[in-house]
């Protein structure tokens, strides 16, 4: 389908509409990635030395870090 067909809705849409749809899909991707970044980096506790999640560090029975 190099030139497109004449009956499907995708090929009969104006070029500006198709461009806007592609832009909108890209924007939705960026929003999803941004939300995931905020949840991971902004809402969870990180180690001040290595920036790993604190939940990944081994702890002793008294709550101090074992590593």
PDB file of N, CA and C in Angstrom:
ATOM      1  N   UNK A   1       0.823  -1.189   0.000  1.00  0.00           N
ATOM      2  CA  UNK A   1       0.000   0.000   0.000  1.00  0.00           C
ATOM      3  C   UNK A   1       0.864   1.249   0.000  1.00  0.00           C
ATOM      4  N   UNK A   2       1.665   1.411  -0.982  1.00  0.00           N
ATOM      5  CA  UNK A   2       2.526   2.578  -1.040  1.00  0.00           C
ATOM      6  C   UNK A   2       1.733   3.853  -1.286  1.00  0.00           C
ATOM      7  N   UNK A   3       0.718   3.783  -2.125  1.00  0.00           N
ATOM      8  CA  UNK A   3      -0.040   4.991  -2.441  1.00  0.00           C
ATOM      9  C   UNK A   3      -1.312   5.106  -1.626  1.00  0.00           C
ATOM     10  N   UNK A   4      -1.727   4.058  -0.953  1.00  0.00           N
ATOM     11  CA  UNK A   4      -2.952   4.104  -0.160  1.00  0.00           C
ATOM     12  C   UNK A   4      -4.149   3.673  -0.979  1.00  0.00           C
ATOM     13  N   UNK A   5      -5.186   3.292  -0.297  1.00  0.00           N
ATOM     14  CA  UNK A   5      -6.405   2.903  -0.994  1.00  0.00           C
ATOM     15  C   UNK A   5      -7.369   4.077  -0.989  1.00  0.00           C
ATOM     16  N   UNK A   6      -8.517   3.933  -1.599  1.00  0.00           N
ATOM     17  CA  UNK A   6      -9.439   5.066  -1.685  1.00  0.00           C
ATOM     18  C   UNK A   6     -10.634   4.936  -0.761  1.00  0.00           C
ATOM     19  N   UNK A   7     -10.772   3.791  -0.077  1.00  0.00           N
ATOM     20  CA  UNK A   7     -11.982   3.567   0.702  1.00  0.00           C
ATOM     21  C   UNK A   7     -11.780   3.534   2.213  1.00  0.00           C
ATOM     22  N   UNK A   8     -10.579   3.235   2.699  1.00  0.00           N
ATOM     23  CA  UNK A   8     -10.437   3.103   4.146  1.00  0.00           C
ATOM     24  C   UNK A   8     -10.412   4.482   4.812  1.00  0.00           C
ATOM     25  N   UNK A   9     -10.781   4.504   6.062  1.00  0.00           N
ATOM     26  CA  UNK A   9     -10.867   5.787   6.763  1.00  0.00           C
ATOM     27  C   UNK A   9      -9.492   6.406   7.000  1.00  0.00           C
ATOM     28  N   UNK A  10      -8.471   5.600   7.126  1.00  0.00           N
ATOM     29  CA  UNK A  10      -7.134   6.146   7.351  1.00  0.00           C
ATOM     30  C   UNK A  10      -6.642   6.906   6.121  1.00  0.00           C
ATOM     31  N   UNK A  11      -6.850   6.348   4.954  1.00  0.00           N
ATOM     32  CA  UNK A  11      -6.358   6.984   3.730  1.00  0.00           C
ATOM     33  C   UNK A  11      -7.206   8.174   3.305  1.00  0.00           C
ATOM     34  N   UNK A  12      -8.433   8.239   3.716  1.00  0.00           N
ATOM     35  CA  UNK A  12      -9.290   9.347   3.297  1.00  0.00           C
ATOM     36  C   UNK A  12      -9.256  10.519   4.263  1.00  0.00           C
ATOM     37  N   UNK A  13      -8.572  10.389   5.378  1.00  0.00           N
ATOM     38  CA  UNK A  13      -8.445  11.516   6.308  1.00  0.00           C
ATOM     39  C   UNK A  13      -7.464  12.531   5.722  1.00  0.00           C
ATOM     40  N   UNK A  14      -7.670  13.799   6.019  1.00  0.00           N
ATOM     41  CA  UNK A  14      -6.708  14.809   5.564  1.00  0.00           C
ATOM     42  C   UNK A  14      -5.346  14.606   6.233  1.00  0.00           C
ATOM     43  N   UNK A  15      -4.306  15.063   5.588  1.00  0.00           N
ATOM     44  CA  UNK A  15      -2.952  14.896   6.100  1.00  0.00           C
ATOM     45  C   UNK A  15      -2.741  15.557   7.454  1.00  0.00           C
ATOM     46  N   UNK A  16      -3.389  16.690   7.673  1.00  0.00           N
ATOM     47  CA  UNK A  16      -3.246  17.386   8.944  1.00  0.00           C
ATOM     48  C   UNK A  16      -3.841  16.566  10.093  1.00  0.00           C
ATOM     49  N   UNK A  17      -4.930  15.878   9.842  1.00  0.00           N
ATOM     50  CA  UNK A  17      -5.543  15.028  10.865  1.00  0.00           C
ATOM     51  C   UNK A  17      -4.635  13.855  11.188  1.00  0.00           C
ATOM     52  N   UNK A  18      -4.054  13.232  10.170  1.00  0.00           N
ATOM     53  CA  UNK A  18      -3.132  12.116  10.411  1.00  0.00           C
ATOM     54  C   UNK A  18      -1.900  12.579  11.178  1.00  0.00           C
ATOM     55  N   UNK A  19      -1.386  13.767  10.845  1.00  0.00           N
ATOM     56  CA  UNK A  19      -0.238  14.317  11.562  1.00  0.00           C
ATOM     57  C   UNK A  19      -0.583  14.579  13.022  1.00  0.00           C
ATOM     58  N   UNK A  20      -1.759  15.129  13.273  1.00  0.00           N
ATOM     59  CA  UNK A  20      -2.195  15.394  14.642  1.00  0.00           C
ATOM     60  C   UNK A  20      -2.346  14.095  15.430  1.00  0.00           C
ATOM     61  N   UNK A  21      -2.859  13.047  14.794  1.00  0.00           N
ATOM     62  CA  UNK A  21      -3.011  11.762  15.481  1.00  0.00           C
ATOM     63  C   UNK A  21      -1.656  11.182  15.865  1.00  0.00           C
ATOM     64  N   UNK A  22      -0.669  11.285  14.983  1.00  0.00           N
ATOM     65  CA  UNK A  22       0.670  10.796  15.309  1.00  0.00           C
ATOM     66  C   UNK A  22       1.275  11.617  16.436  1.00  0.00           C
ATOM     67  N   UNK A  23       1.066  12.929  16.416  1.00  0.00           N
ATOM     68  CA  UNK A  23       1.566  13.796  17.469  1.00  0.00           C
ATOM     69  C   UNK A  23       0.905  13.452  18.800  1.00  0.00           C
ATOM     70  N   UNK A  24      -0.388  13.174  18.762  1.00  0.00           N
ATOM     71  CA  UNK A  24      -1.130  12.855  19.972  1.00  0.00           C
ATOM     72  C   UNK A  24      -0.654  11.537  20.583  1.00  0.00           C
ATOM     73  N   UNK A  25      -0.353  10.546  19.758  1.00  0.00           N
ATOM     74  CA  UNK A  25       0.174   9.270  20.252  1.00  0.00           C
ATOM     75  C   UNK A  25       1.530   9.492  20.907  1.00  0.00           C
ATOM     76  N   UNK A  26       2.385  10.287  20.300  1.00  0.00           N
ATOM     77  CA  UNK A  26       3.685  10.603  20.886  1.00  0.00           C
ATOM     78  C   UNK A  26       3.553  11.346  22.203  1.00  0.00           C
ATOM     79  N   UNK A  27       2.601  12.246  22.275  1.00  0.00           N
ATOM     80  CA  UNK A  27       2.360  12.989  23.510  1.00  0.00           C
ATOM     81  C   UNK A  27       1.860  12.072  24.615  1.00  0.00           C
ATOM     82  N   UNK A  28       0.985  11.154  24.283  1.00  0.00           N
ATOM     83  CA  UNK A  28       0.490  10.203  25.288  1.00  0.00           C
ATOM     84  C   UNK A  28       1.627   9.330  25.806  1.00  0.00           C
ATOM     85  N   UNK A  29       2.554   8.952  24.939  1.00  0.00           N
ATOM     86  CA  UNK A  29       3.708   8.168  25.357  1.00  0.00           C
ATOM     87  C   UNK A  29       4.560   8.965  26.346  1.00  0.00           C
ATOM     88  N   UNK A  30       4.818  10.227  26.027  1.00  0.00           N
ATOM     89  CA  UNK A  30       5.623  11.061  26.919  1.00  0.00           C
ATOM     90  C   UNK A  30       4.946  11.273  28.266  1.00  0.00           C
ATOM     91  N   UNK A  31       3.634  11.440  28.268  1.00  0.00           N
ATOM     92  CA  UNK A  31       2.903  11.607  29.522  1.00  0.00           C
ATOM     93  C   UNK A  31       3.002  10.337  30.360  1.00  0.00           C
ATOM     94  N   UNK A  32       2.867   9.187  29.741  1.00  0.00           N
ATOM     95  CA  UNK A  32       2.956   7.918  30.462  1.00  0.00           C
ATOM     96  C   UNK A  32       4.352   7.729  31.060  1.00  0.00           C
ATOM     97  N   UNK A  33       5.382   8.012  30.286  1.00  0.00           N
ATOM     98  CA  UNK A  33       6.751   7.900  30.776  1.00  0.00           C
ATOM     99  C   UNK A  33       6.991   8.908  31.900  1.00  0.00           C
ATOM    100  N   UNK A  34       6.459  10.101  31.766  1.00  0.00           N
ATOM    101  CA  UNK A  34       6.616  11.125  32.796  1.00  0.00           C
ATOM    102  C   UNK A  34       5.958  10.735  34.103  1.00  0.00           C
ATOM    103  N   UNK A  35       4.778  10.170  34.037  1.00  0.00           N
ATOM    104  CA  UNK A  35       4.089   9.721  35.249  1.00  0.00           C
ATOM    105  C   UNK A  35       4.864   8.599  35.915  1.00  0.00           C
ATOM    106  N   UNK A  36       5.373   7.660  35.138  1.00  0.00           N
ATOM    107  CA  UNK A  36       6.166   6.568  35.703  1.00  0.00           C
ATOM    108  C   UNK A  36       7.433   7.105  36.366  1.00  0.00           C
ATOM    109  N   UNK A  37       8.062   8.101  35.762  1.00  0.00           N
ATOM    110  CA  UNK A  37       9.263   8.700  36.341  1.00  0.00           C
ATOM    111  C   UNK A  37       8.946   9.377  37.671  1.00  0.00           C
ATOM    112  N   UNK A  38       7.859  10.106  37.725  1.00  0.00           N
ATOM    113  CA  UNK A  38       7.478  10.794  38.970  1.00  0.00           C
ATOM    114  C   UNK A  38       7.182   9.791  40.066  1.00  0.00           C
ATOM    115  N   UNK A  39       6.506   8.718  39.731  1.00  0.00           N
ATOM    116  CA  UNK A  39       6.200   7.698  40.741  1.00  0.00           C
ATOM    117  C   UNK A  39       7.480   7.053  41.248  1.00  0.00           C
ATOM    118  N   UNK A  40       8.399   6.716  40.344  1.00  0.00           N
ATOM    119  CA  UNK A  40       9.629   6.039  40.764  1.00  0.00           C
ATOM    120  C   UNK A  40      10.564   6.970  41.519  1.00  0.00           C
ATOM    121  N   UNK A  41      10.818   8.145  40.981  1.00  0.00           N
ATOM    122  CA  UNK A  41      11.824   9.030  41.571  1.00  0.00           C
ATOM    123  C   UNK A  41      11.253   9.962  42.629  1.00  0.00           C
ATOM    124  N   UNK A  42      10.038  10.401  42.460  1.00  0.00           N
ATOM    125  CA  UNK A  42       9.521  11.426  43.350  1.00  0.00           C
ATOM    126  C   UNK A  42       8.802  10.918  44.577  1.00  0.00           C
ATOM    127  N   UNK A  43       8.200   9.757  44.488  1.00  0.00           N
ATOM    128  CA  UNK A  43       7.367   9.295  45.587  1.00  0.00           C
ATOM    129  C   UNK A  43       7.990   8.173  46.401  1.00  0.00           C
ATOM    130  N   UNK A  44       9.102   7.620  45.954  1.00  0.00           N
ATOM    131  CA  UNK A  44       9.728   6.518  46.679  1.00  0.00           C
ATOM    132  C   UNK A  44      11.035   6.981  47.286  1.00  0.00           C
ATOM    133  N   UNK A  45      11.426   6.374  48.407  1.00  0.00           N
ATOM    134  CA  UNK A  45      12.642   6.772  49.114  1.00  0.00           C
ATOM    135  C   UNK A  45      13.872   6.163  48.458  1.00  0.00           C
ATOM    136  N   UNK A  46      14.905   6.988  48.310  1.00  0.00           N
ATOM    137  CA  UNK A  46      16.149   6.554  47.691  1.00  0.00           C
ATOM    138  C   UNK A  46      17.305   6.762  48.650  1.00  0.00           C
ATOM    139  N   UNK A  47      18.329   5.943  48.487  1.00  0.00           N
ATOM    140  CA  UNK A  47      19.539   6.034  49.294  1.00  0.00           C
ATOM    141  C   UNK A  47      20.293   7.313  48.908  1.00  0.00           C
ATOM    142  N   UNK A  48      20.724   8.104  49.871  1.00  0.00           N
ATOM    143  CA  UNK A  48      21.457   9.332  49.535  1.00  0.00           C
ATOM    144  C   UNK A  48      22.856   9.080  48.977  1.00  0.00           C
ATOM    145  N   UNK A  49      23.410   7.887  49.199  1.00  0.00           N
ATOM    146  CA  UNK A  49      24.760   7.609  48.706  1.00  0.00           C
ATOM    147  C   UNK A  49      24.768   7.038  47.297  1.00  0.00           C
ATOM    148  N   UNK A  50      23.905   6.065  47.025  1.00  0.00           N
ATOM    149  CA  UNK A  50      23.966   5.372  45.728  1.00  0.00           C
ATOM    150  C   UNK A  50      22.736   5.612  44.854  1.00  0.00           C
ATOM    151  N   UNK A  51      21.714   6.261  45.390  1.00  0.00           N
ATOM    152  CA  UNK A  51      20.459   6.572  44.676  1.00  0.00           C
ATOM    153  C   UNK A  51      19.629   5.349  44.313  1.00  0.00           C
ATOM    154  N   UNK A  52      19.936   4.180  44.900  1.00  0.00           N
ATOM    155  CA  UNK A  52      19.064   3.019  44.712  1.00  0.00           C
ATOM    156  C   UNK A  52      17.874   3.147  45.644  1.00  0.00           C
ATOM    157  N   UNK A  53      16.835   2.373  45.377  1.00  0.00           N
ATOM    158  CA  UNK A  53      15.681   2.389  46.262  1.00  0.00           C
ATOM    159  C   UNK A  53      16.080   1.850  47.629  1.00  0.00           C
ATOM    160  N   UNK A  54      15.582   2.480  48.683  1.00  0.00           N
ATOM    161  CA  UNK A  54      15.909   2.029  50.031  1.00  0.00           C
ATOM    162  C   UNK A  54      15.369   0.637  50.307  1.00  0.00           C
ATOM    163  N   UNK A  55      14.282   0.270  49.673  1.00  0.00           N
ATOM    164  CA  UNK A  55      13.701  -1.054  49.899  1.00  0.00           C
ATOM    165  C   UNK A  55      14.602  -2.162  49.372  1.00  0.00           C
ATOM    166  N   UNK A  56      15.558  -1.847  48.492  1.00  0.00           N
ATOM    167  CA  UNK A  56      16.471  -2.859  47.956  1.00  0.00           C
ATOM    168  C   UNK A  56      17.660  -3.121  48.876  1.00  0.00           C
ATOM    169  N   UNK A  57      17.920  -2.235  49.818  1.00  0.00           N
ATOM    170  CA  UNK A  57      19.050  -2.408  50.726  1.00  0.00           C
ATOM    171  C   UNK A  57      18.721  -3.437  51.800  1.00  0.00           C
ATOM    172  N   UNK A  58      19.716  -4.246  52.135  1.00  0.00           N
ATOM    173  CA  UNK A  58      19.548  -5.246  53.191  1.00  0.00           C
ATOM    174  C   UNK A  58      19.578  -4.542  54.545  1.00  0.00           C
ATOM    175  N   UNK A  59      18.723  -4.998  55.457  1.00  0.00           N
ATOM    176  CA  UNK A  59      18.651  -4.399  56.790  1.00  0.00           C
ATOM    177  C   UNK A  59      18.844  -5.471  57.856  1.00  0.00           C
ATOM    178  N   UNK A  60      19.346  -5.016  58.986  1.00  0.00           N
ATOM    179  CA  UNK A  60      19.464  -5.904  60.154  1.00  0.00           C
ATOM    180  C   UNK A  60      18.142  -5.912  60.907  1.00  0.00           C
ATOM    181  N   UNK A  61      18.073  -6.724  61.942  1.00  0.00           N
ATOM    182  CA  UNK A  61      16.841  -6.824  62.738  1.00  0.00           C
ATOM    183  C   UNK A  61      16.477  -5.494  63.405  1.00  0.00           C
ATOM    184  N   UNK A  62      17.481  -4.700  63.749  1.00  0.00           N
ATOM    185  CA  UNK A  62      17.205  -3.431  64.427  1.00  0.00           C
ATOM    186  C   UNK A  62      16.823  -2.326  63.465  1.00  0.00           C
ATOM    187  N   UNK A  63      16.845  -2.597  62.168  1.00  0.00           N
ATOM    188  CA  UNK A  63      16.438  -1.627  61.171  1.00  0.00           C
ATOM    189  C   UNK A  63      17.587  -0.895  60.507  1.00  0.00           C
ATOM    190  N   UNK A  64      18.823  -1.077  61.002  1.00  0.00           N
ATOM    191  CA  UNK A  64      19.962  -0.414  60.379  1.00  0.00           C
ATOM    192  C   UNK A  64      20.359  -1.174  59.112  1.00  0.00           C
ATOM    193  N   UNK A  65      21.121  -0.510  58.273  1.00  0.00           N
ATOM    194  CA  UNK A  65      21.530  -1.109  57.015  1.00  0.00           C
ATOM    195  C   UNK A  65      22.645  -2.108  57.222  1.00  0.00           C
ATOM    196  N   UNK A  66      22.553  -3.252  56.558  1.00  0.00           N
ATOM    197  CA  UNK A  66      23.555  -4.302  56.683  1.00  0.00           C
ATOM    198  C   UNK A  66      24.693  -4.129  55.683  1.00  0.00           C
ATOM    199  N   UNK A  67      24.478  -3.376  54.650  1.00  0.00           N
ATOM    200  CA  UNK A  67      25.532  -3.232  53.629  1.00  0.00           C
ATOM    201  C   UNK A  67      26.247  -1.933  53.729  1.00  0.00           C
TER     202      UNK A  67
END
